[in-house]
Amino acid sequence: MNKLAIEGGTPARSKPLPPNYPGAVVMGQEEADFASKVILGQSPFRYYSPNPQRAAEQLEDAMSAEMNVPYVLGVTSGTASLIVAMKALGIGYGDKVIVPANTFLATPGAVVCCNAVPVFCDIDDSLNLDPAALEQVYDEDVKAIIVVPILGNPVDMDPVMEFARRKNIAVIEDIAQSCGVKYKGRYGGTIGTIGAFSFQMNKIITAGEGGAVATHDLKLFERALRYHDQGLARHKARYGIDSPDEEFAFVGQNYRMSDITGAVVFEQWKKLPDIVASMRRSHEAIRSELASRFPEMQFRRCPDPDGGHIGSNLGIILPSKEATVKFNQAMAAENMGTYILYAGLPAYRTPAIFHQRTSDKDNFPFNYPFKNPVVYTEDMCPVAIDLIPRTAFLPIAPTLTEQDVEEIIEGTSKVYQALRDQQLVRQ
């Protein structure tokens, strides 16, 4: 093998990998044209305007048709989608919601913003929630489970859904990082009780911000529709809603998607199949060759390896934190930046969550007098504590060329072989 770049050798690549913004790197004239049409029509508000373009409606209809889910609602962000989903379910003060230990802080943060309290479930070697660990964190105050397919890898949904049915609780799918992911042929976000999507800058498709909620349940959808629009239910005929406001209206907030956002995401949605196909193709080529060269190399497990993951990130599990740090440092020098998630810490280690601090009086809603108090300890999810800092993620852009893929294979092999030589990994 050639000398490592970090030790003065020639880097495997002459320039860094494309930025880790899958949707943004394929943005083009299509998004600009539709957004311009909305702007030049002086009609950025979806519900009324001089010349409505119905961009948000077109996005919702396209998502509904492709994912085979009858009700989709555009909202302002992924966080908004989680809040709207939980408010649709009636989750609030005095409730607990199970959240995976490996997720972005927005997931437990949204629970707190709904005046409920997150309880954290450990993960398995998929880096997602471990269904076998659910019983350990469940009690009678739990009203829902949020599952999060991390970085394009599906959650093992069958045992999650079976557990939820036994306990009569809801399942919210937080698909923020994994738009297009599937599990046994069904799109993530359409399997549980309600799905939440994000179109923020880092996401698979993007408008910079934006989100969506999806469900098969009309009553649940009406509550989502009302909550996201100040308690109103506009365009009832579009959804087949006939409930009178006098009887069904309640106080909501403003999480309405603008038609400018709708226009951009609608054009991005059209590109999703090509984005996913490209990422999967590169992911499989890199993973297959690395597995052939290094049979001992451990990759994060995919619960649906025959078609579930979207290939946005290749997860390599190293034997130790030390090995992972050295791997990431060496990969960066080769112009192939890999990274660990969330500073190597579980979500409950976020200071505000761990110390149960909010902007409200008496740290509401953490002050609820639960029969079984919610207490967070540093070591309460041991698998997450072990695996998160040992997993290096290699981002796979949809714009990678065959040469890029070859350089990634050679560069990763060079770095991994060096770790072998240093006995940080073993054959």
GROMACS .gro file of C-alpha atoms in nm:
model
  427
    1MET     CA    1   0.000   0.000   0.000
    2ASN     CA    2   0.109   0.361  -0.057
    3LYS     CA    3   0.216   0.578   0.233
    4LEU     CA    4  -0.072   0.741   0.416
    5ALA     CA    5  -0.133   1.106   0.330
    6ILE     CA    6  -0.144   1.190   0.701
    7GLU     CA    7   0.216   1.064   0.716
    8GLY     CA    8   0.329   1.259   0.410
    9GLY     CA    9   0.211   1.032   0.129
   10THR     CA   10   0.004   1.125  -0.176
   11PRO     CA   11  -0.370   1.153  -0.100
   12ALA     CA   12  -0.598   0.898  -0.263
   13ARG     CA   13  -0.800   1.187  -0.404
   14SER     CA   14  -0.682   1.524  -0.531
   15LYS     CA   15  -0.990   1.702  -0.393
   16PRO     CA   16  -1.250   1.636  -0.123
   17LEU     CA   17  -1.562   1.428  -0.182
   18PRO     CA   18  -1.876   1.614  -0.293
   19PRO     CA   19  -2.054   1.783  -0.001
   20ASN     CA   20  -2.291   1.565   0.201
   21TYR     CA   21  -2.607   1.734   0.072
   22PRO     CA   22  -2.767   1.475  -0.160
   23GLY     CA   23  -3.062   1.682  -0.281
   24ALA     CA   24  -2.881   2.013  -0.300
   25VAL     CA   25  -2.599   1.883  -0.521
   26VAL     CA   26  -2.851   1.789  -0.793
   27MET     CA   27  -3.049   2.114  -0.774
   28GLY     CA   28  -3.085   2.286  -1.107
   29GLN     CA   29  -3.303   2.474  -1.347
   30GLU     CA   30  -3.614   2.270  -1.266
   31GLU     CA   31  -3.632   2.390  -0.906
   32ALA     CA   32  -3.547   2.746  -1.012
   33ASP     CA   33  -3.815   2.752  -1.280
   34PHE     CA   34  -4.100   2.629  -1.059
   35ALA     CA   35  -4.000   2.854  -0.768
   36SER     CA   36  -3.977   3.148  -1.008
   37LYS     CA   37  -4.323   3.068  -1.142
   38VAL     CA   38  -4.460   3.093  -0.788
   39ILE     CA   39  -4.273   3.416  -0.720
   40LEU     CA   40  -4.358   3.582  -1.052
   41GLY     CA   41  -4.718   3.480  -0.997
   42GLN     CA   42  -4.698   3.673  -0.670
   43SER     CA   43  -4.847   3.369  -0.501
   44PRO     CA   44  -4.618   3.226  -0.231
   45PHE     CA   45  -4.900   3.139   0.012
   46ARG     CA   46  -5.054   2.802  -0.055
   47TYR     CA   47  -5.412   2.866   0.055
   48TYR     CA   48  -5.495   3.189  -0.125
   49SER     CA   49  -5.314   3.418  -0.368
   50PRO     CA   50  -5.365   3.614  -0.694
   51ASN     CA   51  -5.242   3.331  -0.916
   52PRO     CA   52  -5.216   3.006  -0.716
   53GLN     CA   53  -4.967   2.752  -0.848
   54ARG     CA   54  -5.065   2.482  -0.596
   55ALA     CA   55  -4.705   2.368  -0.560
   56ALA     CA   56  -4.748   2.232  -0.206
   57GLU     CA   57  -5.058   2.042  -0.320
   58GLN     CA   58  -4.867   1.895  -0.614
   59LEU     CA   59  -4.593   1.779  -0.380
   60GLU     CA   60  -4.843   1.620  -0.142
   61ASP     CA   61  -5.022   1.446  -0.428
   62ALA     CA   62  -4.695   1.316  -0.575
   63MET     CA   63  -4.578   1.179  -0.240
   64SER     CA   64  -4.918   1.023  -0.176
   65ALA     CA   65  -4.927   0.849  -0.514
   66GLU     CA   66  -4.570   0.716  -0.502
   67MET     CA   67  -4.577   0.599  -0.141
   68ASN     CA   68  -4.933   0.461  -0.156
   69VAL     CA   69  -5.046   0.659   0.146
   70PRO     CA   70  -5.369   0.859   0.114
   71TYR     CA   71  -5.289   1.163   0.325
   72VAL     CA   72  -4.977   1.381   0.303
   73LEU     CA   73  -4.939   1.731   0.447
   74GLY     CA   74  -4.653   1.972   0.375
   75VAL     CA   75  -4.517   2.159   0.679
   76THR     CA   76  -4.235   2.401   0.753
   77SER     CA   77  -3.965   2.164   0.881
   78GLY     CA   78  -3.881   1.814   0.997
   79THR     CA   79  -3.917   1.927   1.357
   80ALA     CA   80  -4.259   2.070   1.271
   81SER     CA   81  -4.356   1.736   1.117
   82LEU     CA   82  -4.275   1.557   1.444
   83ILE     CA   83  -4.465   1.811   1.653
   84VAL     CA   84  -4.767   1.804   1.421
   85ALA     CA   85  -4.761   1.422   1.423
   86MET     CA   86  -4.755   1.406   1.802
   87LYS     CA   87  -5.025   1.671   1.841
   88ALA     CA   88  -5.238   1.477   1.593
   89LEU     CA   89  -5.201   1.180   1.828
   90GLY     CA   90  -5.299   1.394   2.127
   91ILE     CA   91  -4.962   1.354   2.301
   92GLY     CA   92  -4.896   1.606   2.575
   93TYR     CA   93  -4.827   1.673   2.941
   94GLY     CA   94  -4.808   1.355   3.147
   95ASP     CA   95  -4.710   1.138   2.852
   96LYS     CA   96  -4.385   0.962   2.771
   97VAL     CA   97  -4.255   0.888   2.422
   98ILE     CA   98  -3.990   0.625   2.348
   99VAL     CA   99  -3.703   0.764   2.138
  100PRO     CA  100  -3.392   0.583   2.007
  101ALA     CA  101  -3.066   0.664   2.183
  102ASN     CA  102  -2.905   0.735   1.845
  103THR     CA  103  -3.078   1.030   1.682
  104PHE     CA  104  -3.044   1.404   1.629
  105LEU     CA  105  -3.150   1.619   1.923
  106ALA     CA  106  -3.458   1.738   1.728
  107THR     CA  107  -3.629   1.404   1.792
  108PRO     CA  108  -3.637   1.419   2.173
  109GLY     CA  109  -3.659   1.799   2.150
  110ALA     CA  110  -3.986   1.775   1.959
  111VAL     CA  111  -4.124   1.544   2.228
  112VAL     CA  112  -4.042   1.805   2.493
  113CYS     CA  113  -4.196   2.080   2.277
  114CYS     CA  114  -4.516   1.875   2.279
  115ASN     CA  115  -4.503   1.888   2.662
  116ALA     CA  116  -4.419   1.518   2.689
  117VAL     CA  117  -4.101   1.351   2.814
  118PRO     CA  118  -3.868   1.132   2.605
  119VAL     CA  119  -3.748   0.796   2.735
  120PHE     CA  120  -3.457   0.643   2.549
  121CYS     CA  121  -3.434   0.296   2.399
  122ASP     CA  122  -3.099   0.135   2.322
  123ILE     CA  123  -2.986   0.050   1.969
  124ASP     CA  124  -2.849  -0.255   1.791
  125ASP     CA  125  -2.584  -0.304   1.522
  126SER     CA  126  -2.806  -0.138   1.263
  127LEU     CA  127  -2.742   0.180   1.469
  128ASN     CA  128  -3.121   0.210   1.491
  129LEU     CA  129  -3.363   0.139   1.777
  130ASP     CA  130  -3.339  -0.219   1.903
  131PRO     CA  131  -3.694  -0.367   1.911
  132ALA     CA  132  -3.580  -0.620   2.171
  133ALA     CA  133  -3.499  -0.336   2.413
  134LEU     CA  134  -3.844  -0.173   2.402
  135GLU     CA  135  -3.988  -0.368   2.694
  136GLN     CA  136  -3.714  -0.237   2.921
  137VAL     CA  137  -3.823   0.125   2.878
  138TYR     CA  138  -4.199   0.083   2.846
  139ASP     CA  139  -4.447   0.170   3.118
  140GLU     CA  140  -4.814   0.273   3.131
  141ASP     CA  141  -4.732   0.640   3.064
  142VAL     CA  142  -4.574   0.568   2.725
  143LYS     CA  143  -4.809   0.676   2.445
  144ALA     CA  144  -4.587   0.636   2.137
  145ILE     CA  145  -4.261   0.510   1.993
  146ILE     CA  146  -4.056   0.724   1.756
  147VAL     CA  147  -3.835   0.521   1.525
  148VAL     CA  148  -3.554   0.685   1.326
  149PRO     CA  149  -3.388   0.511   1.030
  150ILE     CA  150  -3.043   0.661   1.073
  151LEU     CA  151  -2.862   0.782   0.760
  152GLY     CA  152  -3.060   0.577   0.509
  153ASN     CA  153  -3.078   0.247   0.698
  154PRO     CA  154  -3.430   0.110   0.763
  155VAL     CA  155  -3.559   0.022   1.108
  156ASP     CA  156  -3.668  -0.338   1.171
  157MET     CA  157  -4.035  -0.241   1.170
  158ASP     CA  158  -4.215  -0.576   1.210
  159PRO     CA  159  -4.120  -0.632   1.575
  160VAL     CA  160  -4.169  -0.262   1.652
  161MET     CA  161  -4.522  -0.270   1.511
  162GLU     CA  162  -4.601  -0.596   1.690
  163PHE     CA  163  -4.486  -0.445   2.020
  164ALA     CA  164  -4.691  -0.130   1.960
  165ARG     CA  165  -5.003  -0.335   1.882
  166ARG     CA  166  -4.965  -0.533   2.205
  167LYS     CA  167  -4.928  -0.216   2.408
  168ASN     CA  168  -5.187  -0.020   2.209
  169ILE     CA  169  -4.951   0.270   2.144
  170ALA     CA  170  -4.869   0.469   1.830
  171VAL     CA  171  -4.559   0.445   1.612
  172ILE     CA  172  -4.417   0.765   1.463
  173GLU     CA  173  -4.160   0.722   1.185
  174ASP     CA  174  -3.904   1.003   1.181
  175ILE     CA  175  -3.778   0.970   0.822
  176ALA     CA  176  -3.578   1.294   0.830
  177GLN     CA  177  -3.245   1.141   0.724
  178SER     CA  178  -3.385   0.871   0.499
  179CYS     CA  179  -3.645   0.987   0.247
  180GLY     CA  180  -3.691   0.698   0.003
  181VAL     CA  181  -3.594   0.425   0.251
  182LYS     CA  182  -3.800   0.105   0.235
  183TYR     CA  183  -3.873  -0.191   0.458
  184LYS     CA  184  -4.000  -0.509   0.293
  185GLY     CA  185  -4.118  -0.313  -0.009
  186ARG     CA  186  -4.300  -0.037   0.181
  187TYR     CA  187  -4.176   0.319   0.208
  188GLY     CA  188  -4.055   0.437   0.544
  189GLY     CA  189  -4.305   0.684   0.680
  190THR     CA  190  -4.605   0.478   0.566
  191ILE     CA  191  -4.568   0.172   0.792
  192GLY     CA  192  -4.632   0.318   1.136
  193THR     CA  193  -4.925   0.522   1.263
  194ILE     CA  194  -4.788   0.844   1.114
  195GLY     CA  195  -4.471   0.944   0.929
  196ALA     CA  196  -4.262   1.261   0.960
  197PHE     CA  197  -4.031   1.385   0.682
  198SER     CA  198  -3.768   1.658   0.660
  199PHE     CA  199  -3.644   1.858   0.360
  200GLN     CA  200  -3.372   2.049   0.545
  201MET     CA  201  -3.036   2.116   0.378
  202ASN     CA  202  -2.866   1.792   0.485
  203LYS     CA  203  -3.153   1.572   0.375
  204ILE     CA  204  -3.195   1.342   0.076
  205ILE     CA  205  -3.416   1.598  -0.099
  206THR     CA  206  -3.423   1.959   0.014
  207ALA     CA  207  -3.554   2.311  -0.012
  208GLY     CA  208  -3.323   2.428   0.267
  209GLU     CA  209  -3.612   2.372   0.508
  210GLY     CA  210  -3.949   2.201   0.490
  211GLY     CA  211  -4.117   1.882   0.602
  212ALA     CA  212  -4.421   1.661   0.559
  213VAL     CA  213  -4.655   1.436   0.755
  214ALA     CA  214  -4.808   1.118   0.610
  215THR     CA  215  -5.076   0.883   0.741
  216HIS     CA  216  -5.344   0.634   0.637
  217ASP     CA  217  -5.586   0.764   0.902
  218LEU     CA  218  -5.823   1.045   0.800
  219LYS     CA  219  -5.914   1.143   1.156
  220LEU     CA  220  -5.547   1.164   1.247
  221PHE     CA  221  -5.481   1.362   0.932
  222GLU     CA  222  -5.757   1.611   1.011
  223ARG     CA  223  -5.600   1.675   1.352
  224ALA     CA  224  -5.261   1.726   1.184
  225LEU     CA  225  -5.418   1.957   0.927
  226ARG     CA  226  -5.584   2.165   1.195
  227TYR     CA  227  -5.286   2.181   1.428
  228HIS     CA  228  -5.051   2.299   1.151
  229ASP     CA  229  -5.288   2.583   1.052
  230GLN     CA  230  -5.408   2.757   1.370
  231GLY     CA  231  -5.678   2.495   1.425
  232LEU     CA  232  -5.836   2.554   1.084
  233ALA     CA  233  -5.926   2.290   0.828
  234ARG     CA  234  -5.912   2.458   0.489
  235HIS     CA  235  -5.994   2.289   0.160
  236LYS     CA  236  -6.198   2.020   0.336
  237ALA     CA  237  -6.337   1.884   0.010
  238ARG     CA  238  -5.983   1.801  -0.105
  239TYR     CA  239  -5.953   1.549   0.177
  240GLY     CA  240  -6.313   1.441   0.223
  241ILE     CA  241  -6.341   1.614   0.562
  242ASP     CA  242  -6.693   1.709   0.669
  243SER     CA  243  -6.654   1.784   1.042
  244PRO     CA  244  -6.788   2.126   1.149
  245ASP     CA  245  -6.544   2.371   1.305
  246GLU     CA  246  -6.788   2.453   1.584
  247GLU     CA  247  -6.755   2.097   1.709
  248PHE     CA  248  -6.406   1.989   1.605
  249ALA     CA  249  -6.180   2.296   1.594
  250PHE     CA  250  -5.903   2.335   1.852
  251VAL     CA  251  -5.614   2.576   1.903
  252GLY     CA  252  -5.317   2.509   1.677
  253GLN     CA  253  -5.000   2.674   1.553
  254ASN     CA  254  -4.857   2.787   1.218
  255TYR     CA  255  -4.650   2.520   1.049
  256ARG     CA  256  -4.783   2.582   0.695
  257MET     CA  257  -4.553   2.505   0.401
  258SER     CA  258  -4.512   2.795   0.158
  259ASP     CA  259  -4.568   2.735  -0.211
  260ILE     CA  260  -4.207   2.839  -0.281
  261THR     CA  261  -4.087   2.553  -0.061
  262GLY     CA  262  -4.347   2.326  -0.219
  263ALA     CA  263  -4.223   2.410  -0.567
  264VAL     CA  264  -3.860   2.329  -0.486
  265VAL     CA  265  -3.940   2.004  -0.303
  266PHE     CA  266  -4.183   1.896  -0.577
  267GLU     CA  267  -3.902   1.913  -0.834
  268GLN     CA  268  -3.664   1.744  -0.590
  269TRP     CA  269  -3.919   1.466  -0.535
  270LYS     CA  270  -3.908   1.388  -0.906
  271LYS     CA  271  -3.533   1.337  -0.874
  272LEU     CA  272  -3.552   1.109  -0.569
  273PRO     CA  273  -3.550   0.778  -0.762
  274ASP     CA  274  -3.233   0.874  -0.949
  275ILE     CA  275  -3.069   1.007  -0.631
  276VAL     CA  276  -3.137   0.682  -0.445
  277ALA     CA  277  -3.038   0.459  -0.738
  278SER     CA  278  -2.705   0.638  -0.775
  279MET     CA  279  -2.623   0.629  -0.404
  280ARG     CA  280  -2.718   0.261  -0.375
  281ARG     CA  281  -2.506   0.170  -0.676
  282SER     CA  282  -2.197   0.342  -0.536
  283HIS     CA  283  -2.262   0.214  -0.183
  284GLU     CA  284  -2.288  -0.147  -0.300
  285ALA     CA  285  -1.976  -0.124  -0.516
  286ILE     CA  286  -1.768   0.019  -0.233
  287ARG     CA  287  -1.904  -0.213   0.036
  288SER     CA  288  -1.869  -0.525  -0.179
  289GLU     CA  289  -1.508  -0.456  -0.272
  290LEU     CA  290  -1.406  -0.364   0.081
  291ALA     CA  291  -1.573  -0.679   0.218
  292SER     CA  292  -1.384  -0.886  -0.039
  293ARG     CA  293  -1.049  -0.733   0.051
  294PHE     CA  294  -1.109  -0.728   0.428
  295PRO     CA  295  -1.345  -1.008   0.532
  296GLU     CA  296  -1.322  -0.904   0.896
  297MET     CA  297  -1.445  -0.550   0.826
  298GLN     CA  298  -1.772  -0.490   1.013
  299PHE     CA  299  -2.045  -0.284   0.854
  300ARG     CA  300  -2.363  -0.167   1.023
  301ARG     CA  301  -2.634  -0.425   0.971
  302CYS     CA  302  -2.928  -0.355   0.739
  303PRO     CA  303  -3.262  -0.506   0.852
  304ASP     CA  304  -3.370  -0.524   0.485
  305PRO     CA  305  -3.054  -0.583   0.281
  306ASP     CA  306  -3.244  -0.676  -0.035
  307GLY     CA  307  -3.377  -0.330  -0.106
  308GLY     CA  308  -3.431  -0.124   0.205
  309HIS     CA  309  -3.138   0.111   0.250
  310ILE     CA  310  -3.084   0.411   0.023
  311GLY     CA  311  -2.705   0.404   0.024
  312SER     CA  312  -2.652   0.758   0.151
  313ASN     CA  313  -2.382   0.658   0.400
  314LEU     CA  314  -2.158   0.355   0.443
  315GLY     CA  315  -2.123   0.270   0.812
  316ILE     CA  316  -1.801   0.095   0.914
  317ILE     CA  317  -1.779  -0.026   1.275
  318LEU     CA  318  -1.422  -0.021   1.402
  319PRO     CA  319  -1.297  -0.226   1.701
  320SER     CA  320  -1.234   0.071   1.930
  321LYS     CA  321  -1.284   0.445   1.972
  322GLU     CA  322  -0.911   0.491   1.923
  323ALA     CA  323  -0.919   0.306   1.591
  324THR     CA  324  -1.215   0.513   1.474
  325VAL     CA  325  -1.045   0.842   1.559
  326LYS     CA  326  -0.732   0.738   1.369
  327PHE     CA  327  -0.940   0.606   1.078
  328ASN     CA  328  -1.129   0.935   1.046
  329GLN     CA  329  -0.812   1.143   1.072
  330ALA     CA  330  -0.639   0.936   0.805
  331MET     CA  331  -0.944   0.938   0.576
  332ALA     CA  332  -0.967   1.318   0.600
  333ALA     CA  333  -0.603   1.346   0.488
  334GLU     CA  334  -0.690   1.127   0.187
  335ASN     CA  335  -0.966   1.379   0.097
  336MET     CA  336  -1.237   1.131   0.191
  337GLY     CA  337  -1.389   1.275   0.507
  338THR     CA  338  -1.561   1.020   0.730
  339TYR     CA  339  -1.727   1.109   1.059
  340ILE     CA  340  -1.894   0.984   1.374
  341LEU     CA  341  -2.245   1.092   1.464
  342TYR     CA  342  -2.328   1.347   1.732
  343ALA     CA  343  -1.979   1.377   1.880
  344GLY     CA  344  -1.997   1.005   1.957
  345LEU     CA  345  -2.269   1.051   2.220
  346PRO     CA  346  -2.625   0.920   2.257
  347ALA     CA  347  -2.905   1.176   2.214
  348TYR     CA  348  -2.983   1.183   2.585
  349ARG     CA  349  -2.634   1.319   2.651
  350THR     CA  350  -2.735   1.648   2.486
  351PRO     CA  351  -2.697   1.887   2.784
  352ALA     CA  352  -3.052   2.028   2.777
  353ILE     CA  353  -3.203   1.679   2.762
  354PHE     CA  354  -2.964   1.513   3.005
  355HIS     CA  355  -3.016   1.785   3.268
  356GLN     CA  356  -3.387   1.814   3.185
  357ARG     CA  357  -3.376   2.189   3.131
  358THR     CA  358  -3.637   2.387   2.938
  359SER     CA  359  -3.728   2.753   2.899
  360ASP     CA  360  -4.045   2.701   3.102
  361LYS     CA  361  -4.118   2.738   3.472
  362ASP     CA  362  -3.992   2.450   3.687
  363ASN     CA  363  -3.845   2.286   3.372
  364PHE     CA  364  -4.192   2.195   3.248
  365PRO     CA  365  -4.275   1.927   3.121
  366PHE     CA  366  -3.999   1.732   3.301
  367ASN     CA  367  -4.165   1.832   3.629
  368TYR     CA  368  -4.459   1.595   3.578
  369PRO     CA  369  -4.496   1.364   3.883
  370PHE     CA  370  -4.471   1.033   3.700
  371LYS     CA  371  -4.526   0.717   3.902
  372ASN     CA  372  -4.198   0.597   3.751
  373PRO     CA  373  -3.982   0.912   3.735
  374VAL     CA  374  -3.775   0.970   3.423
  375VAL     CA  375  -3.408   0.965   3.516
  376TYR     CA  376  -3.123   0.982   3.267
  377THR     CA  377  -2.785   0.829   3.349
  378GLU     CA  378  -2.474   0.833   3.135
  379ASP     CA  379  -2.460   0.455   3.099
  380MET     CA  380  -2.831   0.376   3.054
  381CYS     CA  381  -2.798   0.270   2.686
  382PRO     CA  382  -2.474   0.067   2.681
  383VAL     CA  383  -2.491  -0.047   2.318
  384ALA     CA  384  -2.533   0.312   2.198
  385ILE     CA  385  -2.245   0.422   2.419
  386ASP     CA  386  -2.030   0.150   2.265
  387LEU     CA  387  -2.131   0.166   1.898
  388ILE     CA  388  -2.184   0.535   1.820
  389PRO     CA  389  -1.820   0.641   1.873
  390ARG     CA  390  -1.693   0.327   1.697
  391THR     CA  391  -1.892   0.376   1.375
  392ALA     CA  392  -1.733   0.578   1.096
  393PHE     CA  393  -1.971   0.701   0.828
  394LEU     CA  394  -1.860   0.758   0.471
  395PRO     CA  395  -2.106   0.987   0.287
  396ILE     CA  396  -2.209   0.865  -0.059
  397ALA     CA  397  -2.311   1.152  -0.287
  398PRO     CA  398  -2.548   1.088  -0.579
  399THR     CA  399  -2.296   1.260  -0.808
  400LEU     CA  400  -2.008   1.015  -0.755
  401THR     CA  401  -1.842   0.897  -1.076
  402GLU     CA  402  -1.686   0.554  -1.138
  403GLN     CA  403  -1.347   0.716  -1.081
  404ASP     CA  404  -1.468   0.858  -0.748
  405VAL     CA  405  -1.585   0.513  -0.641
  406GLU     CA  406  -1.253   0.356  -0.737
  407GLU     CA  407  -1.058   0.622  -0.550
  408ILE     CA  408  -1.277   0.573  -0.242
  409ILE     CA  409  -1.215   0.198  -0.251
  410GLU     CA  410  -0.840   0.239  -0.288
  411GLY     CA  411  -0.813   0.515  -0.030
  412THR     CA  412  -1.026   0.333   0.229
  413SER     CA  413  -0.827   0.015   0.170
  414LYS     CA  414  -0.502   0.204   0.222
  415VAL     CA  415  -0.621   0.350   0.552
  416TYR     CA  416  -0.774   0.025   0.680
  417GLN     CA  417  -0.461  -0.171   0.593
  418ALA     CA  418  -0.255   0.081   0.790
  419LEU     CA  419  -0.478   0.019   1.093
  420ARG     CA  420  -0.417  -0.351   1.045
  421ASP     CA  421  -0.043  -0.294   1.036
  422GLN     CA  422  -0.072  -0.093   1.358
  423GLN     CA  423  -0.276  -0.380   1.507
  424LEU     CA  424  -0.572  -0.150   1.569
  425VAL     CA  425  -0.782  -0.396   1.369
  426ARG     CA  426  -0.717  -0.766   1.331
  427GLN     CA  427  -0.755  -1.005   1.039
   0.00000   0.00000   0.00000
